[in-house]
Tab-separated table of C-alpha atoms in Angstrom:
chain	number	residue	atom	x	y	z
A	1	MET	CA	0.000	0.000	0.000
A	2	SER	CA	1.279	3.462	-0.815
A	3	GLU	CA	0.020	6.051	1.671
A	4	PRO	CA	-2.423	6.409	4.573
A	5	ALA	CA	-5.962	6.764	3.247
A	6	GLY	CA	-6.309	10.174	4.863
A	7	SER	CA	-3.340	11.614	2.992
A	8	VAL	CA	-5.335	12.225	-0.202
A	9	LYS	CA	-7.527	15.217	0.530
A	10	CYS	CA	-9.315	15.740	-2.782
A	11	LYS	CA	-12.534	13.837	-3.401
A	12	ARG	CA	-12.951	14.274	-7.146
A	13	LEU	CA	-14.542	10.856	-7.615
A	14	GLU	CA	-17.314	10.785	-5.035
A	15	GLY	CA	-20.343	8.934	-6.380
A	16	LYS	CA	-18.320	7.261	-9.143
A	17	VAL	CA	-17.825	3.529	-9.700
A	18	ALA	CA	-14.449	2.373	-11.005
A	19	LEU	CA	-13.384	-1.033	-12.314
A	20	VAL	CA	-9.628	-1.701	-12.225
A	21	THR	CA	-8.122	-4.892	-13.641
A	22	ALA	CA	-4.999	-6.611	-12.288
A	23	ALA	CA	-5.388	-4.580	-9.125
A	24	THR	CA	-3.911	-6.659	-6.306
A	25	ALA	CA	-0.287	-5.578	-6.767
A	26	GLY	CA	1.903	-2.893	-8.270
A	27	ILE	CA	0.403	-0.081	-10.328
A	28	GLY	CA	-3.059	-1.679	-10.389
A	29	LEU	CA	-3.232	-1.843	-6.600
A	30	ALA	CA	-1.983	1.718	-6.230
A	31	THR	CA	-4.599	2.867	-8.743
A	32	ALA	CA	-7.454	1.084	-6.975
A	33	GLU	CA	-6.312	2.580	-3.684
A	34	ARG	CA	-6.022	6.123	-5.068
A	35	LEU	CA	-9.406	6.076	-6.783
A	36	ALA	CA	-11.015	4.804	-3.583
A	37	GLN	CA	-9.218	7.492	-1.562
A	38	GLU	CA	-10.742	10.075	-3.878
A	39	GLY	CA	-14.217	8.766	-3.109
A	40	ALA	CA	-14.893	6.168	-5.810
A	41	SER	CA	-16.432	2.772	-5.138
A	42	VAL	CA	-13.828	0.478	-6.652
A	43	PHE	CA	-14.216	-3.033	-8.039
A	44	ILE	CA	-10.965	-4.933	-8.530
A	45	CYS	CA	-9.893	-8.211	-10.054
A	46	SER	CA	-6.927	-10.539	-10.290
A	47	ARG	CA	-6.502	-14.077	-11.532
A	48	LYS	CA	-6.465	-15.541	-7.989
A	49	GLN	CA	-9.458	-15.157	-5.685
A	50	SER	CA	-7.193	-15.330	-2.625
A	51	ASN	CA	-5.280	-12.255	-3.814
A	52	VAL	CA	-8.545	-10.406	-4.400
A	53	ASP	CA	-9.843	-11.326	-0.951
A	54	GLU	CA	-6.642	-10.187	0.777
A	55	THR	CA	-6.572	-6.885	-1.095
A	56	VAL	CA	-10.253	-6.140	-0.517
A	57	ALA	CA	-9.865	-6.857	3.199
A	58	ALA	CA	-6.782	-4.656	3.482
A	59	LEU	CA	-8.347	-1.689	1.688
A	60	ARG	CA	-11.670	-2.017	3.495
A	61	GLY	CA	-9.711	-2.095	6.728
A	62	ARG	CA	-8.561	1.411	5.880
A	63	GLY	CA	-12.100	2.653	5.350
A	64	LEU	CA	-12.123	2.402	1.559
A	65	GLN	CA	-15.064	1.199	-0.526
A	66	VAL	CA	-13.676	-1.794	-2.420
A	67	ALA	CA	-15.054	-5.104	-3.692
A	68	GLY	CA	-13.823	-7.573	-6.279
A	69	CYS	CA	-13.711	-11.004	-7.857
A	70	ALA	CA	-11.278	-13.297	-9.638
A	71	CYS	CA	-10.996	-12.763	-13.386
A	72	HIS	CA	-8.701	-13.950	-16.134
A	73	VAL	CA	-9.173	-11.174	-18.678
A	74	GLY	CA	-8.417	-13.572	-21.523
A	75	SER	CA	-11.675	-15.420	-20.818
A	76	ALA	CA	-14.852	-14.048	-22.397
A	77	GLU	CA	-16.974	-15.673	-19.712
A	78	GLN	CA	-14.886	-14.205	-16.888
A	79	ARG	CA	-14.814	-10.713	-18.447
A	80	LYS	CA	-18.603	-10.774	-18.699
A	81	ARG	CA	-18.923	-11.932	-15.085
A	82	LEU	CA	-16.465	-9.249	-13.929
A	83	VAL	CA	-18.488	-6.403	-15.393
A	84	GLN	CA	-21.797	-7.922	-14.302
A	85	GLN	CA	-20.629	-8.331	-10.702
A	86	CYS	CA	-19.286	-4.789	-10.576
A	87	VAL	CA	-22.622	-3.406	-11.765
A	88	GLN	CA	-24.572	-5.683	-9.426
A	89	VAL	CA	-22.561	-4.569	-6.397
A	90	TYR	CA	-22.425	-0.838	-7.125
A	91	GLY	CA	-25.348	-0.202	-9.477
A	92	GLY	CA	-23.411	1.044	-12.472
A	93	LEU	CA	-20.005	1.835	-13.946
A	94	ASP	CA	-18.329	5.189	-14.591
A	95	ILE	CA	-14.629	4.373	-14.928
A	96	LEU	CA	-12.734	1.500	-16.535
A	97	VAL	CA	-8.975	1.135	-15.991
A	98	SER	CA	-7.546	-1.627	-18.192
A	99	ASN	CA	-4.279	-2.542	-16.494
A	100	ALA	CA	-3.870	-6.304	-17.027
A	101	ALA	CA	-0.846	-7.395	-19.076
A	102	VAL	CA	1.519	-10.319	-19.521
A	103	ASN	CA	5.071	-10.778	-20.696
A	104	PRO	CA	5.604	-14.547	-20.935
A	105	GLY	CA	8.921	-14.422	-22.762
A	106	ALA	CA	11.996	-12.288	-23.350
A	107	GLY	CA	14.408	-12.047	-26.249
A	108	PRO	CA	14.811	-10.562	-29.726
A	109	LEU	CA	11.695	-9.930	-31.806
A	110	SER	CA	13.241	-11.976	-34.596
A	111	GLU	CA	13.339	-15.013	-32.323
A	112	THR	CA	10.063	-14.670	-30.413
A	113	PRO	CA	8.103	-17.955	-30.569
A	114	PRO	CA	4.559	-17.918	-31.976
A	115	ASP	CA	2.988	-19.001	-28.677
A	116	VAL	CA	4.601	-16.074	-26.856
A	117	ILE	CA	3.394	-13.653	-29.535
A	118	ASP	CA	-0.128	-15.084	-29.307
A	119	LYS	CA	-0.290	-14.771	-25.527
A	120	ILE	CA	1.001	-11.182	-25.505
A	121	LEU	CA	-1.398	-10.049	-28.221
A	122	ASP	CA	-4.321	-11.958	-26.698
A	123	ILE	CA	-4.026	-10.420	-23.223
A	124	ASN	CA	-2.382	-7.051	-23.813
A	125	ILE	CA	-4.438	-5.963	-26.843
A	126	LYS	CA	-7.367	-8.247	-27.674
A	127	ALA	CA	-8.586	-8.576	-24.076
A	128	ALA	CA	-8.371	-4.806	-23.618
A	129	VAL	CA	-10.600	-4.207	-26.642
A	130	LEU	CA	-13.086	-6.866	-25.593
A	131	LEU	CA	-13.207	-5.580	-22.008
A	132	VAL	CA	-14.080	-2.130	-23.317
A	133	GLN	CA	-16.832	-3.708	-25.421
A	134	GLU	CA	-18.184	-5.508	-22.341
A	135	ALA	CA	-18.149	-2.383	-20.177
A	136	LEU	CA	-19.352	0.114	-22.777
A	137	PRO	CA	-23.140	-0.403	-22.455
A	138	HIS	CA	-22.834	0.511	-18.781
A	139	LEU	CA	-20.410	3.411	-19.304
A	140	LEU	CA	-22.766	4.962	-21.865
A	141	LYS	CA	-25.451	5.254	-19.181
A	142	ARG	CA	-23.304	7.504	-16.977
A	143	PRO	CA	-22.412	11.144	-17.686
A	144	GLY	CA	-18.683	11.822	-17.614
A	145	ALA	CA	-17.679	8.177	-18.142
A	146	SER	CA	-14.008	7.505	-18.742
A	147	ILE	CA	-11.628	4.757	-19.843
A	148	VAL	CA	-7.887	4.593	-19.156
A	149	LEU	CA	-5.609	2.070	-20.826
A	150	VAL	CA	-2.266	1.387	-19.131
A	151	SER	CA	0.573	1.249	-21.651
A	152	SER	CA	4.314	1.736	-21.011
A	153	VAL	CA	7.083	4.185	-21.885
A	154	THR	CA	8.684	1.247	-23.714
A	155	ALA	CA	5.863	1.601	-26.268
A	156	PHE	CA	7.737	4.521	-27.834
A	157	ASN	CA	11.023	2.699	-28.369
A	158	PRO	CA	10.597	-1.065	-27.835
A	159	PRO	CA	13.777	-2.390	-26.178
A	160	GLU	CA	15.295	-5.832	-26.190
A	161	PRO	CA	14.653	-8.180	-24.419
A	162	ILE	CA	11.006	-7.100	-23.929
A	163	ALA	CA	10.359	-5.722	-27.411
A	164	MET	CA	7.332	-7.906	-28.182
A	165	TYR	CA	5.673	-6.823	-24.937
A	166	ALA	CA	6.547	-3.202	-25.755
A	167	VAL	CA	5.087	-3.492	-29.254
A	168	SER	CA	1.797	-4.620	-27.708
A	169	LYS	CA	1.929	-1.478	-25.585
A	170	THR	CA	2.537	0.599	-28.727
A	171	ALA	CA	-0.738	-0.783	-30.037
A	172	LEU	CA	-2.523	0.622	-26.981
A	173	LEU	CA	-1.485	4.138	-28.011
A	174	GLY	CA	-3.343	3.627	-31.287
A	175	LEU	CA	-6.253	1.948	-29.539
A	176	THR	CA	-6.588	5.000	-27.298
A	177	LYS	CA	-6.788	7.330	-30.311
A	178	GLY	CA	-9.254	5.110	-32.144
A	179	LEU	CA	-11.585	4.614	-29.195
A	180	ALA	CA	-11.455	8.298	-28.235
A	181	ALA	CA	-12.555	9.354	-31.715
A	182	GLU	CA	-15.314	6.763	-31.756
A	183	LEU	CA	-16.659	7.250	-28.241
A	184	GLY	CA	-16.149	10.979	-27.778
A	185	PRO	CA	-19.418	11.899	-29.514
A	186	GLN	CA	-21.154	9.504	-27.113
A	187	GLY	CA	-19.682	11.236	-24.075
A	188	VAL	CA	-17.030	8.683	-23.094
A	189	ARG	CA	-13.430	9.896	-22.774
A	190	VAL	CA	-10.551	7.496	-23.479
A	191	ASN	CA	-6.976	8.174	-22.405
A	192	CYS	CA	-3.786	6.282	-21.740
A	193	VAL	CA	-1.045	6.307	-19.110
A	194	ALA	CA	2.454	5.215	-20.109
A	195	PRO	CA	4.415	4.422	-16.948
A	196	GLY	CA	8.176	4.561	-16.837
A	197	ILE	CA	10.238	1.978	-14.983
A	198	VAL	CA	8.486	1.300	-11.679
A	199	PRO	CA	9.996	-1.407	-9.437
A	200	THR	CA	7.207	-3.970	-9.112
A	201	LYS	CA	7.071	-7.746	-9.360
A	202	PHE	CA	6.069	-7.372	-13.018
A	203	SER	CA	9.120	-5.272	-13.906
A	204	ALA	CA	11.567	-7.188	-11.705
A	205	ALA	CA	13.721	-8.308	-14.638
A	206	LEU	CA	14.541	-4.701	-15.483
A	207	VAL	CA	15.736	-3.797	-11.990
A	208	GLN	CA	16.814	-7.143	-10.536
A	209	THR	CA	20.359	-5.975	-9.713
A	210	PRO	CA	21.585	-2.630	-8.312
A	211	GLU	CA	23.475	-2.111	-11.565
A	212	LEU	CA	20.351	-2.589	-13.709
A	213	ALA	CA	18.280	-0.371	-11.418
A	214	ALA	CA	20.930	2.365	-11.597
A	215	GLN	CA	21.022	2.065	-15.383
A	216	GLN	CA	17.247	2.488	-15.636
A	217	ALA	CA	17.258	5.418	-13.201
A	218	GLY	CA	20.065	7.034	-15.178
A	219	ALA	CA	17.890	7.042	-18.293
A	220	THR	CA	15.432	9.428	-16.619
A	221	ALA	CA	15.734	13.199	-16.286
A	222	LEU	CA	14.937	12.884	-12.584
A	223	LYS	CA	17.594	10.165	-12.070
A	224	ARG	CA	15.296	7.890	-10.100
A	225	LEU	CA	12.795	5.105	-10.630
A	226	GLY	CA	9.069	5.710	-10.371
A	227	LEU	CA	6.553	4.782	-7.701
A	228	PRO	CA	3.222	3.001	-8.226
A	229	ALA	CA	1.460	5.874	-6.451
A	230	GLU	CA	2.793	8.317	-9.050
A	231	GLN	CA	1.176	6.315	-11.835
A	232	ALA	CA	-2.040	6.082	-9.836
A	233	ALA	CA	-2.129	9.863	-9.454
A	234	ALA	CA	-1.970	10.234	-13.242
A	235	VAL	CA	-4.862	7.798	-13.698
A	236	ALA	CA	-6.877	9.619	-11.038
A	237	PHE	CA	-6.406	12.914	-12.888
A	238	LEU	CA	-7.445	11.463	-16.243
A	239	VAL	CA	-10.679	9.935	-14.898
A	240	SER	CA	-11.567	13.011	-12.839
A	241	PRO	CA	-13.587	16.105	-13.824
A	242	ASP	CA	-10.271	17.994	-13.923
A	243	ALA	CA	-9.589	16.190	-17.225
A	244	ALA	CA	-13.079	16.719	-18.640
A	245	TYR	CA	-11.653	18.168	-21.882
A	246	VAL	CA	-8.898	15.567	-22.293
A	247	THR	CA	-9.425	12.552	-24.523
A	248	GLY	CA	-7.313	10.526	-26.936
A	249	GLU	CA	-4.129	11.434	-25.071
A	250	THR	CA	-1.269	9.414	-23.612
A	251	LEU	CA	0.171	10.809	-20.405
A	252	VAL	CA	3.753	9.615	-20.028
A	253	VAL	CA	4.786	9.307	-16.381
A	254	SER	CA	8.403	8.278	-16.725
A	255	GLY	CA	10.576	10.848	-15.016
A	256	GLY	CA	11.583	12.309	-18.358
A	257	MET	CA	12.541	9.186	-20.342
A	258	HIS	CA	12.437	9.470	-24.135
A	259	SER	CA	8.825	9.139	-25.269
A	260	ARG	CA	8.308	9.866	-28.936
A	261	LEU	CA	7.459	7.438	-31.718
């Protein structure tokens, strides 16, 4: 957990319902926590029910409004159940944060096996599109609805050995633009956050030694690695009324790393 619940004073999201995927660790957990601190009722998911139960209990123990269920976002049945349960518990849906991603293999693009490519594209891109489709009928019922896709700074310059993963994150930049243009006239904003290198279990390979961590920090203008709470703050801004005239944009939160295609 990032900060005491009382440390976030603004309540921009009171009365809102937010669904955050892959939200029991790392950036997803920090995002769920921040949105709840700002007054949202938050529904979370993860592949393991035990992780969901532990996270819900911990956040509720701090006075936050959180519920959740297990969901593998690659399963059509489980995506449908996820959205249905969120709406059943809270009565609607205002905010969708698509954070789930996988990186099952590492190495050069020219040597990436077909099964690794399939898994990355299936979860990181296809599941994101289909989750939006599942949530959209509910989002369209709520004024000020918003979607945030979580990409990565690596999307702008895919590096070995995680280039295939990074390419899938590049696709999310285009998906953000496409969805924003399509859904804007219907009142739904769509934006993207591209985190820099944040030490989490997911990014462990990039910072697993002090030398690697120092190398990654040295690539930033601020000369340090990021924090999950800093990514969560960016998401909270994009889904809040403060960003009411922002759609189709990618907010890079990387401490000044290179971020141009």
